[in-house]
GROMACS .gro file of C-alpha atoms in nm:
model
  473
    1UNK     CA    1   0.969   0.937  -0.809
    2UNK     CA    2   1.154   0.656  -1.002
    3UNK     CA    3   1.261   0.729  -1.390
    4UNK     CA    4   1.063   0.439  -1.417
    5UNK     CA    5   0.719   0.250  -1.281
    6UNK     CA    6   0.730   0.079  -1.007
    7UNK     CA    7   0.565  -0.183  -1.171
    8UNK     CA    8   0.817  -0.224  -1.454
    9UNK     CA    9   1.092  -0.211  -1.231
   10UNK     CA   10   0.928  -0.505  -1.025
   11UNK     CA   11   0.856  -0.694  -1.339
   12UNK     CA   12   1.231  -0.674  -1.446
   13UNK     CA   13   1.346  -0.795  -1.149
   14UNK     CA   14   1.122  -1.107  -1.141
   15UNK     CA   15   1.251  -1.209  -1.482
   16UNK     CA   16   1.581  -1.132  -1.342
   17UNK     CA   17   1.597  -1.341  -1.061
   18UNK     CA   18   1.358  -1.621  -1.174
   19UNK     CA   19   1.455  -1.963  -1.035
   20UNK     CA   20   1.659  -1.788  -0.751
   21UNK     CA   21   1.471  -1.873  -0.465
   22UNK     CA   22   1.297  -1.699  -0.177
   23UNK     CA   23   1.392  -1.308  -0.126
   24UNK     CA   24   1.568  -1.272   0.252
   25UNK     CA   25   1.387  -1.079   0.488
   26UNK     CA   26   1.454  -0.684   0.521
   27UNK     CA   27   1.731  -0.573   0.721
   28UNK     CA   28   1.570  -0.386   1.051
   29UNK     CA   29   1.890  -0.144   1.062
   30UNK     CA   30   1.984  -0.070   0.684
   31UNK     CA   31   1.869   0.223   0.449
   32UNK     CA   32   1.753   0.018   0.104
   33UNK     CA   33   1.617   0.205  -0.175
   34UNK     CA   34   1.439   0.478   0.092
   35UNK     CA   35   1.148   0.665  -0.078
   36UNK     CA   36   0.985   0.851   0.199
   37UNK     CA   37   1.107   1.043   0.532
   38UNK     CA   38   0.965   1.233   0.786
   39UNK     CA   39   1.092   1.415   1.082
   40UNK     CA   40   0.910   1.382   1.397
   41UNK     CA   41   0.736   1.650   1.588
   42UNK     CA   42   1.024   1.687   1.894
   43UNK     CA   43   1.231   1.691   1.627
   44UNK     CA   44   1.435   1.369   1.817
   45UNK     CA   45   1.370   1.139   1.527
   46UNK     CA   46   1.362   1.051   1.153
   47UNK     CA   47   1.132   0.813   1.046
   48UNK     CA   48   1.200   0.648   0.684
   49UNK     CA   49   1.033   0.411   0.464
   50UNK     CA   50   1.287   0.163   0.284
   51UNK     CA   51   1.100   0.083  -0.053
   52UNK     CA   52   1.213  -0.233  -0.183
   53UNK     CA   53   1.115  -0.111  -0.508
   54UNK     CA   54   1.353  -0.411  -0.662
   55UNK     CA   55   1.167  -0.679  -0.455
   56UNK     CA   56   1.508  -0.771  -0.380
   57UNK     CA   57   1.443  -0.844  -0.039
   58UNK     CA   58   1.044  -0.964   0.088
   59UNK     CA   59   0.913  -0.662   0.247
   60UNK     CA   60   0.933  -0.275   0.293
   61UNK     CA   61   1.053  -0.149   0.636
   62UNK     CA   62   1.002   0.155   0.839
   63UNK     CA   63   1.338   0.255   1.041
   64UNK     CA   64   1.360   0.507   1.257
   65UNK     CA   65   1.690   0.702   1.267
   66UNK     CA   66   1.790   0.871   1.640
   67UNK     CA   67   1.872   1.245   1.552
   68UNK     CA   68   1.997   1.311   1.886
   69UNK     CA   69   2.295   1.033   1.868
   70UNK     CA   70   2.381   1.176   1.514
   71UNK     CA   71   2.413   1.511   1.630
   72UNK     CA   72   2.673   1.348   1.883
   73UNK     CA   73   2.840   1.126   1.597
   74UNK     CA   74   2.862   1.456   1.409
   75UNK     CA   75   2.995   1.671   1.656
   76UNK     CA   76   3.319   1.432   1.699
   77UNK     CA   77   3.632   1.417   1.486
   78UNK     CA   78   3.563   1.170   1.192
   79UNK     CA   79   3.775   0.892   1.148
   80UNK     CA   80   3.972   0.881   0.819
   81UNK     CA   81   3.812   0.790   0.479
   82UNK     CA   82   3.964   0.416   0.491
   83UNK     CA   83   3.850   0.351   0.839
   84UNK     CA   84   3.669   0.040   0.961
   85UNK     CA   85   3.343   0.180   1.154
   86UNK     CA   86   3.216   0.064   1.460
   87UNK     CA   87   2.940   0.141   1.738
   88UNK     CA   88   3.230   0.344   1.924
   89UNK     CA   89   3.354   0.555   1.620
   90UNK     CA   90   3.047   0.508   1.393
   91UNK     CA   91   3.155   0.827   1.135
   92UNK     CA   92   3.444   0.871   0.865
   93UNK     CA   93   3.529   1.134   0.593
   94UNK     CA   94   3.367   1.014   0.269
   95UNK     CA   95   3.647   0.818   0.077
   96UNK     CA   96   3.471   1.011  -0.269
   97UNK     CA   97   3.510   1.335  -0.152
   98UNK     CA   98   3.831   1.306  -0.006
   99UNK     CA   99   3.958   1.209  -0.329
  100UNK     CA  100   3.782   1.524  -0.477
  101UNK     CA  101   3.934   1.744  -0.223
  102UNK     CA  102   4.198   1.762   0.010
  103UNK     CA  103   4.043   2.083   0.193
  104UNK     CA  104   3.859   1.984   0.514
  105UNK     CA  105   3.660   2.246   0.507
  106UNK     CA  106   3.488   2.101   0.207
  107UNK     CA  107   3.497   1.720   0.318
  108UNK     CA  108   3.165   1.478   0.406
  109UNK     CA  109   3.136   1.276   0.685
  110UNK     CA  110   2.914   0.992   0.628
  111UNK     CA  111   2.818   0.760   0.936
  112UNK     CA  112   2.686   0.401   0.923
  113UNK     CA  113   2.297   0.427   0.962
  114UNK     CA  114   2.294   0.079   1.154
  115UNK     CA  115   2.465   0.247   1.450
  116UNK     CA  116   2.174   0.491   1.483
  117UNK     CA  117   1.895   0.251   1.417
  118UNK     CA  118   1.706   0.042   1.670
  119UNK     CA  119   1.572  -0.321   1.568
  120UNK     CA  120   1.301  -0.286   1.839
  121UNK     CA  121   1.169   0.034   1.627
  122UNK     CA  122   1.153  -0.093   1.320
  123UNK     CA  123   0.884  -0.292   1.120
  124UNK     CA  124   0.845  -0.468   0.828
  125UNK     CA  125   0.503  -0.446   0.559
  126UNK     CA  126   0.403  -0.468   0.217
  127UNK     CA  127   0.672  -0.369  -0.038
  128UNK     CA  128   0.675  -0.023  -0.256
  129UNK     CA  129   0.669   0.240   0.051
  130UNK     CA  130   0.612   0.575  -0.058
  131UNK     CA  131   0.573   0.869   0.135
  132UNK     CA  132   0.509   0.921   0.518
  133UNK     CA  133   0.212   1.127   0.654
  134UNK     CA  134   0.166   1.227   1.024
  135UNK     CA  135  -0.152   1.192   1.199
  136UNK     CA  136  -0.203   1.284   1.568
  137UNK     CA  137  -0.527   1.113   1.611
  138UNK     CA  138  -0.615   1.221   2.008
  139UNK     CA  139  -0.422   1.588   1.976
  140UNK     CA  140  -0.046   1.669   2.064
  141UNK     CA  141  -0.019   1.492   2.360
  142UNK     CA  142  -0.093   1.123   2.237
  143UNK     CA  143   0.060   0.919   1.984
  144UNK     CA  144   0.189   0.965   1.667
  145UNK     CA  145  -0.016   0.807   1.388
  146UNK     CA  146   0.214   0.732   1.062
  147UNK     CA  147   0.036   0.635   0.721
  148UNK     CA  148   0.258   0.460   0.418
  149UNK     CA  149   0.106   0.406   0.100
  150UNK     CA  150   0.288   0.100  -0.066
  151UNK     CA  151   0.229   0.020  -0.458
  152UNK     CA  152   0.354  -0.331  -0.511
  153UNK     CA  153   0.224  -0.671  -0.426
  154UNK     CA  154  -0.053  -0.660  -0.149
  155UNK     CA  155  -0.068  -0.270  -0.229
  156UNK     CA  156  -0.193  -0.109   0.090
  157UNK     CA  157  -0.167   0.154   0.287
  158UNK     CA  158  -0.013   0.086   0.673
  159UNK     CA  159  -0.097   0.243   1.012
  160UNK     CA  160   0.183   0.272   1.252
  161UNK     CA  161   0.172   0.430   1.590
  162UNK     CA  162   0.444   0.573   1.760
  163UNK     CA  163   0.407   0.602   2.136
  164UNK     CA  164   0.673   0.820   2.354
  165UNK     CA  165   0.781   0.710   2.673
  166UNK     CA  166   1.078   0.812   2.904
  167UNK     CA  167   1.259   0.948   2.659
  168UNK     CA  168   1.197   0.694   2.372
  169UNK     CA  169   0.917   0.577   2.152
  170UNK     CA  170   0.733   0.207   2.110
  171UNK     CA  171   0.699   0.145   1.712
  172UNK     CA  172   0.350  -0.047   1.706
  173UNK     CA  173   0.176  -0.164   1.428
  174UNK     CA  174   0.029  -0.537   1.571
  175UNK     CA  175   0.411  -0.689   1.475
  176UNK     CA  176   0.524  -1.016   1.549
  177UNK     CA  177   0.828  -1.119   1.663
  178UNK     CA  178   0.999  -1.058   1.306
  179UNK     CA  179   0.864  -0.684   1.259
  180UNK     CA  180   0.599  -0.806   1.042
  181UNK     CA  181   0.296  -0.554   1.069
  182UNK     CA  182  -0.038  -0.720   1.143
  183UNK     CA  183  -0.347  -0.731   0.865
  184UNK     CA  184  -0.520  -0.443   1.115
  185UNK     CA  185  -0.288  -0.247   1.040
  186UNK     CA  186  -0.317  -0.243   0.663
  187UNK     CA  187  -0.583  -0.069   0.448
  188UNK     CA  188  -0.677  -0.241   0.153
  189UNK     CA  189  -1.035  -0.257   0.073
  190UNK     CA  190  -1.326  -0.025   0.102
  191UNK     CA  191  -1.471   0.011   0.443
  192UNK     CA  192  -1.237  -0.256   0.584
  193UNK     CA  193  -1.481  -0.469   0.435
  194UNK     CA  194  -1.323  -0.813   0.265
  195UNK     CA  195  -1.560  -0.780   0.040
  196UNK     CA  196  -1.529  -0.428  -0.032
  197UNK     CA  197  -1.378  -0.266  -0.334
  198UNK     CA  198  -0.975  -0.281  -0.363
  199UNK     CA  199  -0.753  -0.039  -0.319
  200UNK     CA  200  -0.671   0.082  -0.661
  201UNK     CA  201  -0.326   0.039  -0.816
  202UNK     CA  202  -0.035   0.311  -0.787
  203UNK     CA  203  -0.107   0.476  -0.496
  204UNK     CA  204   0.120   0.798  -0.504
  205UNK     CA  205   0.159   1.055  -0.196
  206UNK     CA  206  -0.043   1.014   0.112
  207UNK     CA  207  -0.164   1.416   0.242
  208UNK     CA  208  -0.331   1.395   0.576
  209UNK     CA  209  -0.591   1.708   0.642
  210UNK     CA  210  -0.420   1.958   0.835
  211UNK     CA  211  -0.737   2.214   0.932
  212UNK     CA  212  -0.924   1.968   1.159
  213UNK     CA  213  -1.089   1.779   0.939
  214UNK     CA  214  -1.049   1.384   1.001
  215UNK     CA  215  -0.956   1.260   0.675
  216UNK     CA  216  -0.638   1.139   0.450
  217UNK     CA  217  -0.625   1.192   0.077
  218UNK     CA  218  -0.420   0.962  -0.180
  219UNK     CA  219  -0.389   0.989  -0.550
  220UNK     CA  220  -0.329   0.729  -0.771
  221UNK     CA  221  -0.033   0.740  -1.063
  222UNK     CA  222  -0.255   0.572  -1.286
  223UNK     CA  223  -0.652   0.520  -1.338
  224UNK     CA  224  -0.743   0.872  -1.291
  225UNK     CA  225  -0.865   0.790  -0.906
  226UNK     CA  226  -0.828   0.902  -0.584
  227UNK     CA  227  -0.907   0.740  -0.248
  228UNK     CA  228  -1.032   0.884   0.064
  229UNK     CA  229  -0.934   0.772   0.401
  230UNK     CA  230  -1.137   0.856   0.730
  231UNK     CA  231  -0.915   0.877   1.032
  232UNK     CA  232  -1.154   0.821   1.321
  233UNK     CA  233  -1.347   0.484   1.226
  234UNK     CA  234  -1.375   0.286   1.518
  235UNK     CA  235  -1.096   0.077   1.506
  236UNK     CA  236  -0.839   0.285   1.334
  237UNK     CA  237  -0.857   0.416   0.958
  238UNK     CA  238  -1.033   0.337   0.733
  239UNK     CA  239  -1.119   0.386   0.367
  240UNK     CA  240  -1.419   0.543   0.314
  241UNK     CA  241  -1.448   0.646  -0.093
  242UNK     CA  242  -1.262   0.526  -0.397
  243UNK     CA  243  -1.370   0.775  -0.680
  244UNK     CA  244  -1.472   0.540  -1.025
  245UNK     CA  245  -1.178   0.569  -1.305
  246UNK     CA  246  -1.537   0.668  -1.528
  247UNK     CA  247  -1.559   0.962  -1.311
  248UNK     CA  248  -1.204   1.100  -1.467
  249UNK     CA  249  -1.102   1.241  -1.119
  250UNK     CA  250  -0.744   1.334  -1.295
  251UNK     CA  251  -0.719   1.429  -1.664
  252UNK     CA  252  -0.580   1.210  -1.906
  253UNK     CA  253  -0.245   1.357  -2.105
  254UNK     CA  254  -0.327   1.659  -2.315
  255UNK     CA  255  -0.051   1.573  -2.631
  256UNK     CA  256  -0.334   1.387  -2.825
  257UNK     CA  257  -0.258   1.004  -2.671
  258UNK     CA  258  -0.504   1.033  -2.421
  259UNK     CA  259  -0.363   0.727  -2.212
  260UNK     CA  260  -0.270   0.812  -1.892
  261UNK     CA  261  -0.434   0.973  -1.632
  262UNK     CA  262  -0.353   1.032  -1.239
  263UNK     CA  263  -0.244   1.228  -0.983
  264UNK     CA  264   0.039   1.309  -0.765
  265UNK     CA  265   0.019   1.485  -0.480
  266UNK     CA  266  -0.232   1.660  -0.254
  267UNK     CA  267  -0.210   2.024  -0.031
  268UNK     CA  268  -0.494   2.232   0.143
  269UNK     CA  269  -0.573   2.569   0.104
  270UNK     CA  270  -0.632   2.746   0.456
  271UNK     CA  271  -0.999   2.860   0.494
  272UNK     CA  272  -1.102   3.206   0.719
  273UNK     CA  273  -1.455   3.201   0.797
  274UNK     CA  274  -1.467   3.567   0.782
  275UNK     CA  275  -1.376   3.552   0.402
  276UNK     CA  276  -1.467   3.156   0.309
  277UNK     CA  277  -1.471   3.066  -0.039
  278UNK     CA  278  -1.829   2.976  -0.122
  279UNK     CA  279  -1.695   2.548  -0.217
  280UNK     CA  280  -1.582   2.567   0.162
  281UNK     CA  281  -1.965   2.628   0.283
  282UNK     CA  282  -1.835   2.836   0.520
  283UNK     CA  283  -1.552   2.633   0.621
  284UNK     CA  284  -1.751   2.339   0.728
  285UNK     CA  285  -1.584   2.119   0.449
  286UNK     CA  286  -1.222   2.141   0.343
  287UNK     CA  287  -1.068   2.302   0.024
  288UNK     CA  288  -0.799   2.095  -0.145
  289UNK     CA  289  -0.568   2.091  -0.434
  290UNK     CA  290  -0.430   1.787  -0.631
  291UNK     CA  291  -0.178   1.782  -0.860
  292UNK     CA  292  -0.244   1.579  -1.209
  293UNK     CA  293   0.069   1.388  -1.300
  294UNK     CA  294   0.014   1.363  -1.668
  295UNK     CA  295  -0.185   1.687  -1.699
  296UNK     CA  296  -0.032   2.055  -1.657
  297UNK     CA  297  -0.282   2.177  -1.397
  298UNK     CA  298  -0.448   2.125  -1.053
  299UNK     CA  299  -0.804   1.955  -0.921
  300UNK     CA  300  -0.986   2.148  -0.685
  301UNK     CA  301  -1.198   1.920  -0.442
  302UNK     CA  302  -1.336   1.857  -0.121
  303UNK     CA  303  -1.494   1.636   0.082
  304UNK     CA  304  -1.911   1.584   0.199
  305UNK     CA  305  -1.824   1.527   0.561
  306UNK     CA  306  -2.162   1.392   0.639
  307UNK     CA  307  -2.118   1.119   0.384
  308UNK     CA  308  -1.741   1.087   0.396
  309UNK     CA  309  -1.723   1.088   0.024
  310UNK     CA  310  -1.523   1.306  -0.206
  311UNK     CA  311  -1.682   1.644  -0.428
  312UNK     CA  312  -1.514   1.719  -0.717
  313UNK     CA  313  -1.485   2.082  -0.858
  314UNK     CA  314  -1.290   2.204  -1.120
  315UNK     CA  315  -0.971   2.180  -1.309
  316UNK     CA  316  -0.744   2.468  -1.340
  317UNK     CA  317  -0.464   2.469  -1.649
  318UNK     CA  318  -0.168   2.630  -1.539
  319UNK     CA  319  -0.081   2.846  -1.851
  320UNK     CA  320   0.237   2.992  -1.716
  321UNK     CA  321   0.379   2.608  -1.821
  322UNK     CA  322   0.366   2.494  -2.222
  323UNK     CA  323   0.370   2.140  -2.217
  324UNK     CA  324   0.377   2.174  -2.589
  325UNK     CA  325   0.716   2.281  -2.580
  326UNK     CA  326   0.835   1.942  -2.451
  327UNK     CA  327   0.711   1.564  -2.585
  328UNK     CA  328   0.809   1.434  -2.243
  329UNK     CA  329   0.610   1.343  -1.968
  330UNK     CA  330   0.479   1.310  -1.646
  331UNK     CA  331   0.380   1.695  -1.625
  332UNK     CA  332   0.294   1.774  -1.250
  333UNK     CA  333   0.497   1.703  -0.945
  334UNK     CA  334   0.448   1.799  -0.589
  335UNK     CA  335   0.215   2.108  -0.454
  336UNK     CA  336   0.287   2.318  -0.151
  337UNK     CA  337   0.106   2.649  -0.004
  338UNK     CA  338   0.376   2.915   0.040
  339UNK     CA  339   0.234   3.000   0.374
  340UNK     CA  340   0.019   2.739   0.486
  341UNK     CA  341  -0.173   2.966   0.737
  342UNK     CA  342  -0.294   3.179   0.458
  343UNK     CA  343  -0.315   2.994   0.130
  344UNK     CA  344  -0.276   3.272  -0.133
  345UNK     CA  345   0.007   3.164  -0.309
  346UNK     CA  346   0.056   2.801  -0.442
  347UNK     CA  347   0.404   2.661  -0.552
  348UNK     CA  348   0.383   2.388  -0.830
  349UNK     CA  349   0.656   2.187  -0.956
  350UNK     CA  350   0.659   2.101  -1.325
  351UNK     CA  351   0.829   1.797  -1.384
  352UNK     CA  352   0.796   1.863  -1.769
  353UNK     CA  353   0.934   2.117  -1.883
  354UNK     CA  354   1.107   2.158  -1.548
  355UNK     CA  355   1.017   2.460  -1.360
  356UNK     CA  356   0.842   2.581  -1.043
  357UNK     CA  357   0.535   2.791  -1.064
  358UNK     CA  358   0.391   3.040  -0.823
  359UNK     CA  359   0.018   3.049  -0.861
  360UNK     CA  360  -0.198   3.291  -0.734
  361UNK     CA  361  -0.467   3.103  -0.498
  362UNK     CA  362  -0.617   3.427  -0.320
  363UNK     CA  363  -1.004   3.508  -0.376
  364UNK     CA  364  -1.135   3.654  -0.690
  365UNK     CA  365  -1.480   3.866  -0.743
  366UNK     CA  366  -1.646   3.521  -0.744
  367UNK     CA  367  -1.519   3.458  -0.390
  368UNK     CA  368  -1.356   3.118  -0.512
  369UNK     CA  369  -0.953   3.104  -0.565
  370UNK     CA  370  -0.807   3.280  -0.882
  371UNK     CA  371  -0.581   2.988  -0.941
  372UNK     CA  372  -0.376   3.196  -1.216
  373UNK     CA  373   0.025   3.160  -1.227
  374UNK     CA  374   0.182   3.408  -1.184
  375UNK     CA  375   0.578   3.352  -1.183
  376UNK     CA  376   0.754   3.056  -1.293
  377UNK     CA  377   1.178   2.966  -1.266
  378UNK     CA  378   1.349   2.690  -1.506
  379UNK     CA  379   1.499   2.355  -1.287
  380UNK     CA  380   1.724   2.110  -1.331
  381UNK     CA  381   1.592   1.782  -1.511
  382UNK     CA  382   1.278   1.559  -1.376
  383UNK     CA  383   1.212   1.746  -1.051
  384UNK     CA  384   0.944   1.577  -0.853
  385UNK     CA  385   0.952   1.686  -0.460
  386UNK     CA  386   0.935   2.008  -0.306
  387UNK     CA  387   1.028   2.091   0.091
  388UNK     CA  388   0.978   2.471   0.173
  389UNK     CA  389   1.272   2.653   0.441
  390UNK     CA  390   1.081   2.937   0.639
  391UNK     CA  391   1.378   3.088   0.874
  392UNK     CA  392   1.227   3.315   1.143
  393UNK     CA  393   1.458   3.555   0.988
  394UNK     CA  394   1.541   3.573   0.580
  395UNK     CA  395   1.427   3.491   0.279
  396UNK     CA  396   1.215   3.156   0.224
  397UNK     CA  397   1.362   2.871   0.020
  398UNK     CA  398   1.218   2.601  -0.142
  399UNK     CA  399   1.406   2.319  -0.238
  400UNK     CA  400   1.315   2.062  -0.552
  401UNK     CA  401   1.456   1.751  -0.600
  402UNK     CA  402   1.580   1.651  -0.953
  403UNK     CA  403   1.572   1.269  -0.992
  404UNK     CA  404   1.770   1.248  -1.289
  405UNK     CA  405   2.016   1.488  -1.235
  406UNK     CA  406   2.131   1.411  -0.880
  407UNK     CA  407   2.055   1.771  -0.768
  408UNK     CA  408   1.841   1.992  -0.531
  409UNK     CA  409   1.747   2.317  -0.705
  410UNK     CA  410   1.719   2.563  -0.436
  411UNK     CA  411   1.489   2.867  -0.515
  412UNK     CA  412   1.454   3.198  -0.313
  413UNK     CA  413   1.083   3.233  -0.284
  414UNK     CA  414   1.093   3.637  -0.241
  415UNK     CA  415   1.307   3.651  -0.586
  416UNK     CA  416   1.187   3.363  -0.738
  417UNK     CA  417   1.518   3.305  -0.856
  418UNK     CA  418   1.744   2.954  -0.840
  419UNK     CA  419   2.022   3.071  -0.589
  420UNK     CA  420   2.198   2.726  -0.594
  421UNK     CA  421   2.213   2.392  -0.766
  422UNK     CA  422   2.341   2.125  -0.475
  423UNK     CA  423   2.511   1.827  -0.645
  424UNK     CA  424   2.395   1.532  -0.389
  425UNK     CA  425   2.423   1.121  -0.438
  426UNK     CA  426   2.228   0.912  -0.680
  427UNK     CA  427   1.861   0.943  -0.702
  428UNK     CA  428   1.718   1.232  -0.473
  429UNK     CA  429   1.351   1.200  -0.382
  430UNK     CA  430   1.175   1.288  -0.031
  431UNK     CA  431   1.351   1.609   0.090
  432UNK     CA  432   1.298   1.713   0.480
  433UNK     CA  433   1.357   2.074   0.604
  434UNK     CA  434   1.479   2.055   0.992
  435UNK     CA  435   1.418   2.402   1.125
  436UNK     CA  436   1.581   2.345   1.481
  437UNK     CA  437   1.891   2.201   1.349
  438UNK     CA  438   1.877   2.437   1.017
  439UNK     CA  439   1.948   2.166   0.777
  440UNK     CA  440   1.774   1.951   0.498
  441UNK     CA  441   1.755   1.602   0.448
  442UNK     CA  442   1.775   1.463   0.122
  443UNK     CA  443   1.652   1.102   0.092
  444UNK     CA  444   1.878   0.954  -0.219
  445UNK     CA  445   1.664   0.669  -0.334
  446UNK     CA  446   1.941   0.496  -0.547
  447UNK     CA  447   2.233   0.521  -0.334
  448UNK     CA  448   2.042   0.396  -0.029
  449UNK     CA  449   2.156   0.726   0.189
  450UNK     CA  450   1.990   1.020   0.296
  451UNK     CA  451   2.225   1.354   0.272
  452UNK     CA  452   2.209   1.625   0.509
  453UNK     CA  453   2.221   2.003   0.323
  454UNK     CA  454   2.356   2.310   0.549
  455UNK     CA  455   2.089   2.594   0.568
  456UNK     CA  456   2.237   2.763   0.836
  457UNK     CA  457   2.308   3.137   0.679
  458UNK     CA  458   2.638   3.200   0.897
  459UNK     CA  459   2.787   2.887   0.743
  460UNK     CA  460   3.082   2.879   0.501
  461UNK     CA  461   2.912   2.588   0.352
  462UNK     CA  462   2.580   2.682   0.306
  463UNK     CA  463   2.354   2.524   0.085
  464UNK     CA  464   2.630   2.243   0.032
  465UNK     CA  465   2.588   1.884   0.104
  466UNK     CA  466   2.820   1.865   0.418
  467UNK     CA  467   2.697   1.469   0.544
  468UNK     CA  468   2.542   1.137   0.464
  469UNK     CA  469   2.377   0.878   0.663
  470UNK     CA  470   2.407   0.545   0.533
  471UNK     CA  471   2.754   0.415   0.322
  472UNK     CA  472   2.547   0.313   0.014
  473UNK     CA  473   2.606   0.020  -0.233
   0.00000   0.00000   0.00000
């Protein structure tokens, strides 16, 4: 997440650009303030959302990086640092890195992104794009459906279908000749009814259910609200429930001011029908966790599946972290289960104080999860997002992006210690683990680049940024 609120950034830009005329159309073959990324299930493509958080162009975009073409380009000898790049020679040694070290073994190779993005794969939609969630509406053999929340202007969730064909893909959101997604692919109101309640402001990170319940969940950074999206409606996804602000789905900050209340991320606890928590009603409904943004803990919730409405359970303060030790906020970032197939340990990022907690979510005497913090480790400043590397052999590693420090922390999950703090480009945000390539992709919002970190345990450059997609600036 950015240091400042999206709406504040937008307001400042509007003041600064008053009188300059209409913004230009967004470039369909570029990285520009990217915020979200998603690896395709076949590992061939990296979907990237460009946010347009400064409103410097007309819209956000979704662009698609061809990872196989990038593999081939990175395998070739790069051009020297001052070389002009072209389709025939798209990569070079980074000038900044070449000044810092003369050792080839430490160089970063950078590639111009436009040579790996096809314009036909790119679309334009509402500004303020965030993360990208994947749905597979008709199973593994069907199309991939991407859901992207946008927080600025006409806030919405845009859904985009990706169809595989003859080794390539086709991207469809009903776009016109300029790549603009149509209104039918934009979720803005309850029930998709023009008279329905408006999608609340400040949508955060969207999460698609992974236990077979056909829903997506969208917390909101402000306003204490949660949105439920049914994925199997007649004409595509549909907003079916928005919690009322008066219900305080998310708690207000605990430092006495009681003003800010919102959520950040959602994850789902696996359910075993032979040992199901009572709240799951025998695994007939999901058991979900949502991180508060301005309160140091999580809320548990579910869905009344027959009515497609949200059911609230209790809040759980993560006692291993003391927010009173620091006057800053927000408090919580992303959450993710250590083993999604088991669900007995939860990783929770604390933005303030900067740390990662391990939470015992195994079932207690009541049959419900304990939700007790059992370990914590300090991190670099302003951590928010999390990704877990789960090698077939060796210790799992959690990576956490620290936006303020331009670093990514690596935490070995067996010993629960920081084993590396990796310098990256400006504004690290989304993290994506590519297990097949043994790489970590780091989305740099402010630099408008994507870093590639080596994860191969046999490499002398393990846990270093070795490549850069995009030239930045």
